[in-house]
Amino acid sequence: GDRGGGPEKVCGGVGEGTVGWRDDCKGEGAERWRKYMQLVCKADQAGYLAGMVAASVSKSGVIGAVGGLTTCGPCVRYIQGYELGAKSVKADAVVKGVYVTTSFDPVKSFGDQPGGKLFAQNLLASNPTMDVLFAVGGLTGNGVLDAACDKGLWAIGVDVDQFLSYAADSKCILTSAEKHLSSAVATAIEDLGAGPVAAGALTFDATNDGVGVSDFHPNASAVPADLQGKLDAALAALKAGTLCTCPANCGAPPK
């Protein structure tokens, strides 16, 4: 997966889109590492499209994003792309990106739904005009969705179509910033079945339908009529390589 995990803890470093190798790797870890395949999705591209949706439906022009962890590269990329996408639709949009934790805590960062809800409630209390929330944090993020839904605000899910995967909040989940995981895994399996595959990263982005935003389902009536055309144009630019969806410090922990 694109968060790493596994043999690189012994043998090397993994950055977003890259697989590193250390010459001092020894033993079983080294053998595992030489066979390691990393599936990387360009989270910033999906975040950019989600930001376009958020800005388009926001009435106040103030939108939020809550990430689980500042040192989670994909989380940061999602939110960086979200901000750029929002501003591409409304240049004066105010995007407040915040994070639950600054140091890795697997429960608090990604597994604490009540904690995520409380965090988002505090964010909304201090930003009373905020009217869209993007949740990037696993179960913690589901708590963010809960907080938005309780307030009657639009929420945006992450990784998969959360309208389908988290039915409890489907009435207020407008879309989700998706990594097309089934497509990525199917491609990796097909590559392995076709013959030897070198270890390393397989990248999935708009050029190979690796990312996108989910269907609006019954909430489509809330979306401006011209938005789909803008999303289609952005996707075409992403496929052509002419649209930048991440700043120079892409994926770096926010200061």
C-alpha positions in Angstrom: 0.0 0.0 0.0 1.1 3.6 -0.4 1.5 4.2 3.4 4.4 1.6 3.4 4.6 -1.0 6.1 6.4 -4.3 6.1 9.9 -4.9 5.0 10.9 -1.3 4.6 10.9 -1.0 8.4 14.0 -3.3 8.3 15.5 -2.5 4.9 14.7 0.8 3.5 12.5 3.9 3.2 9.4 4.4 1.2 8.3 7.8 0.0 5.1 8.6 -1.9 5.7 7.1 -5.3 9.2 5.7 -4.6 10.7 2.6 -3.2 14.1 3.0 -1.6 16.8 0.5 -1.0 19.6 0.4 1.6 22.8 -1.5 0.8 23.1 -2.7 4.4 19.9 -4.8 4.3 20.7 -8.3 5.5 18.9 -11.6 6.1 15.2 -12.4 5.7 14.2 -8.7 5.6 16.4 -8.1 2.6 15.0 -11.1 0.7 11.4 -9.9 1.4 12.3 -6.3 0.4 13.7 -7.4 -3.0 10.2 -8.8 -3.8 8.2 -5.9 -2.4 5.7 -4.3 -4.7 4.2 -0.9 -3.7 0.9 0.3 -5.1 0.9 4.1 -5.0 -2.1 6.2 -5.8 -1.8 10.0 -6.4 -3.9 11.1 -3.5 -3.4 14.8 -4.3 -5.2 14.2 -7.6 -8.3 12.7 -5.9 -8.1 15.4 -3.3 -8.0 18.1 -5.9 -11.2 16.9 -7.5 -12.9 16.6 -4.1 -11.8 20.2 -3.3 -13.6 21.3 -6.5 -16.8 19.6 -5.3 -16.5 21.1 -1.8 -16.0 24.7 -3.1 -18.8 24.3 -5.6 -21.4 23.4 -2.9 -20.1 25.7 -0.2 -22.3 28.7 0.5 -20.0 30.4 2.9 -16.7 29.8 1.0 -15.2 28.3 4.2 -14.5 24.6 4.0 -12.5 22.2 6.1 -10.4 19.0 6.0 -9.3 16.8 8.9 -6.4 14.5 8.5 -5.4 11.8 11.0 -1.7 12.4 11.1 0.7 15.1 9.9 3.4 12.6 8.9 1.1 10.5 6.8 2.2 11.5 3.3 -1.0 10.5 1.5 -3.1 12.2 4.1 -1.2 15.5 3.5 -1.3 15.1 -0.2 -5.1 14.6 -0.1 -5.5 17.8 1.8 -3.0 19.8 -0.3 -4.8 18.7 -3.4 -8.1 19.5 -1.8 -7.1 23.1 -1.2 -5.8 23.7 -4.7 -8.9 22.1 -6.2 -11.1 24.3 -4.1 -9.3 27.5 -5.1 -9.5 26.5 -8.7 -13.2 26.9 -8.5 -13.4 29.8 -6.0 -10.1 31.7 -5.7 -11.2 33.3 -2.5 -12.2 30.0 -0.8 -10.9 29.6 2.8 -9.6 26.1 3.3 -8.7 25.0 6.8 -6.7 21.8 6.9 -6.0 20.4 10.3 -4.7 17.2 11.8 -5.7 15.1 14.8 -2.1 14.0 15.7 1.4 15.1 14.9 3.1 11.9 16.1 2.1 8.4 15.1 -0.6 6.8 17.3 -2.4 4.1 15.4 -5.5 4.4 17.5 -5.8 8.2 17.8 -4.7 8.9 14.2 -6.8 6.3 12.4 -8.9 4.2 14.8 -10.7 6.6 17.2 -14.2 7.4 15.8 -15.4 9.2 19.0 -12.2 11.2 19.2 -12.5 12.2 15.5 -16.0 13.4 16.1 -15.0 15.5 19.1 -12.1 16.9 17.2 -14.3 17.9 14.3 -17.0 19.3 16.6 -14.4 21.6 18.1 -13.2 22.6 14.7 -16.7 23.5 13.7 -17.4 25.4 16.9 -14.4 27.6 16.2 -15.3 28.0 12.6 -19.1 28.5 12.6 -19.3 29.4 8.9 -17.6 26.2 7.8 -20.1 24.2 5.7 -18.2 21.3 4.1 -15.8 18.8 5.8 -13.3 16.4 4.2 -12.4 13.5 6.4 -9.0 11.8 5.9 -8.3 9.4 8.7 -9.9 5.9 8.7 -12.2 5.3 11.6 -11.1 8.7 13.1 -12.3 10.2 9.9 -15.6 8.5 10.2 -16.1 10.5 13.4 -15.4 13.6 11.3 -18.2 12.6 9.0 -20.5 12.0 12.0 -19.8 15.5 13.2 -20.6 17.1 9.8 -23.7 15.0 9.5 -25.0 15.9 13.0 -24.7 19.6 12.0 -26.4 19.1 8.7 -23.3 19.9 6.7 -21.9 18.2 3.5 -19.2 15.7 4.1 -16.6 14.2 1.8 -15.2 10.7 2.4 -11.9 9.2 1.4 -10.2 6.2 -0.2 -13.4 4.4 -1.2 -17.0 5.5 -1.9 -18.0 6.1 1.7 -21.6 6.7 0.7 -21.6 2.9 0.2 -19.1 1.8 2.8 -20.4 4.1 5.7 -24.2 4.1 5.2 -24.7 5.7 8.7 -23.8 9.1 7.1 -24.9 8.5 3.6 -27.5 11.3 3.7 -24.7 13.9 4.0 -21.7 12.2 2.2 -21.7 14.1 -1.1 -18.8 12.3 -2.7 -15.4 10.7 -1.7 -11.9 11.2 -2.9 -11.2 7.7 -4.2 -8.2 5.6 -4.8 -9.4 3.0 -7.2 -8.0 0.1 -5.1 -9.7 -2.8 -6.9 -8.3 -1.6 -10.2 -4.8 -1.1 -8.7 -4.8 -4.6 -7.2 -6.2 -6.2 -10.3 -3.5 -4.5 -12.4 -0.8 -5.8 -10.0 -2.2 -9.4 -10.2 -2.4 -9.3 -13.9 1.2 -8.0 -14.2 2.4 -10.8 -11.9 0.4 -13.4 -13.9 2.0 -12.2 -17.1 5.5 -12.9 -16.0 8.3 -11.7 -13.7 7.7 -8.2 -12.3 10.5 -6.1 -10.9 10.0 -5.0 -7.3 9.2 -1.4 -6.8 6.3 1.0 -7.2 3.3 0.8 -9.5 1.7 4.3 -9.7 -2.0 4.8 -10.2 -3.4 8.2 -11.1 -5.7 9.8 -13.6 -3.8 8.5 -16.6 -4.7 4.9 -15.7 -8.0 5.6 -13.9 -6.3 5.0 -10.6 -8.0 7.9 -8.7 -11.2 9.9 -9.0 -14.3 11.1 -7.0 -17.3 9.0 -6.3 -20.7 9.3 -7.7 -23.0 11.9 -6.0 -25.8 9.2 -5.7 -29.1 10.8 -4.5 -27.3 13.9 -3.3 -26.6 15.0 -6.9 -29.3 17.7 -6.7 -27.0 19.7 -4.4 -24.3 19.9 -7.0 -24.2 22.9 -9.4 -25.1 21.9 -13.0 -21.8 23.1 -14.4 -19.6 21.1 -12.0 -19.5 17.9 -13.9 -18.1 19.7 -16.9 -15.4 21.3 -14.7 -14.5 17.9 -13.2 -14.3 16.3 -16.7 -12.0 19.2 -17.8 -9.8 18.7 -14.8 -9.5 15.0 -15.4 -8.6 15.6 -19.0 -5.9 18.0 -17.9 -4.6 15.5 -15.3 -4.4 12.8 -18.0 -2.5 15.2 -20.2 -0.1 16.1 -17.4 -1.0 19.8 -17.6 -2.6 20.3 -14.2 -0.6 20.5 -11.0 -2.4 19.2 -8.0 0.2 19.5 -5.3 2.5 22.3 -4.1 6.3 22.2 -4.1 6.3 20.7 -0.6 4.0 17.9 -1.8 3.4 15.4 1.0 5.7 17.1 3.5 4.4 17.4 7.1 2.7 20.8 7.6 4.6 23.2 9.9 
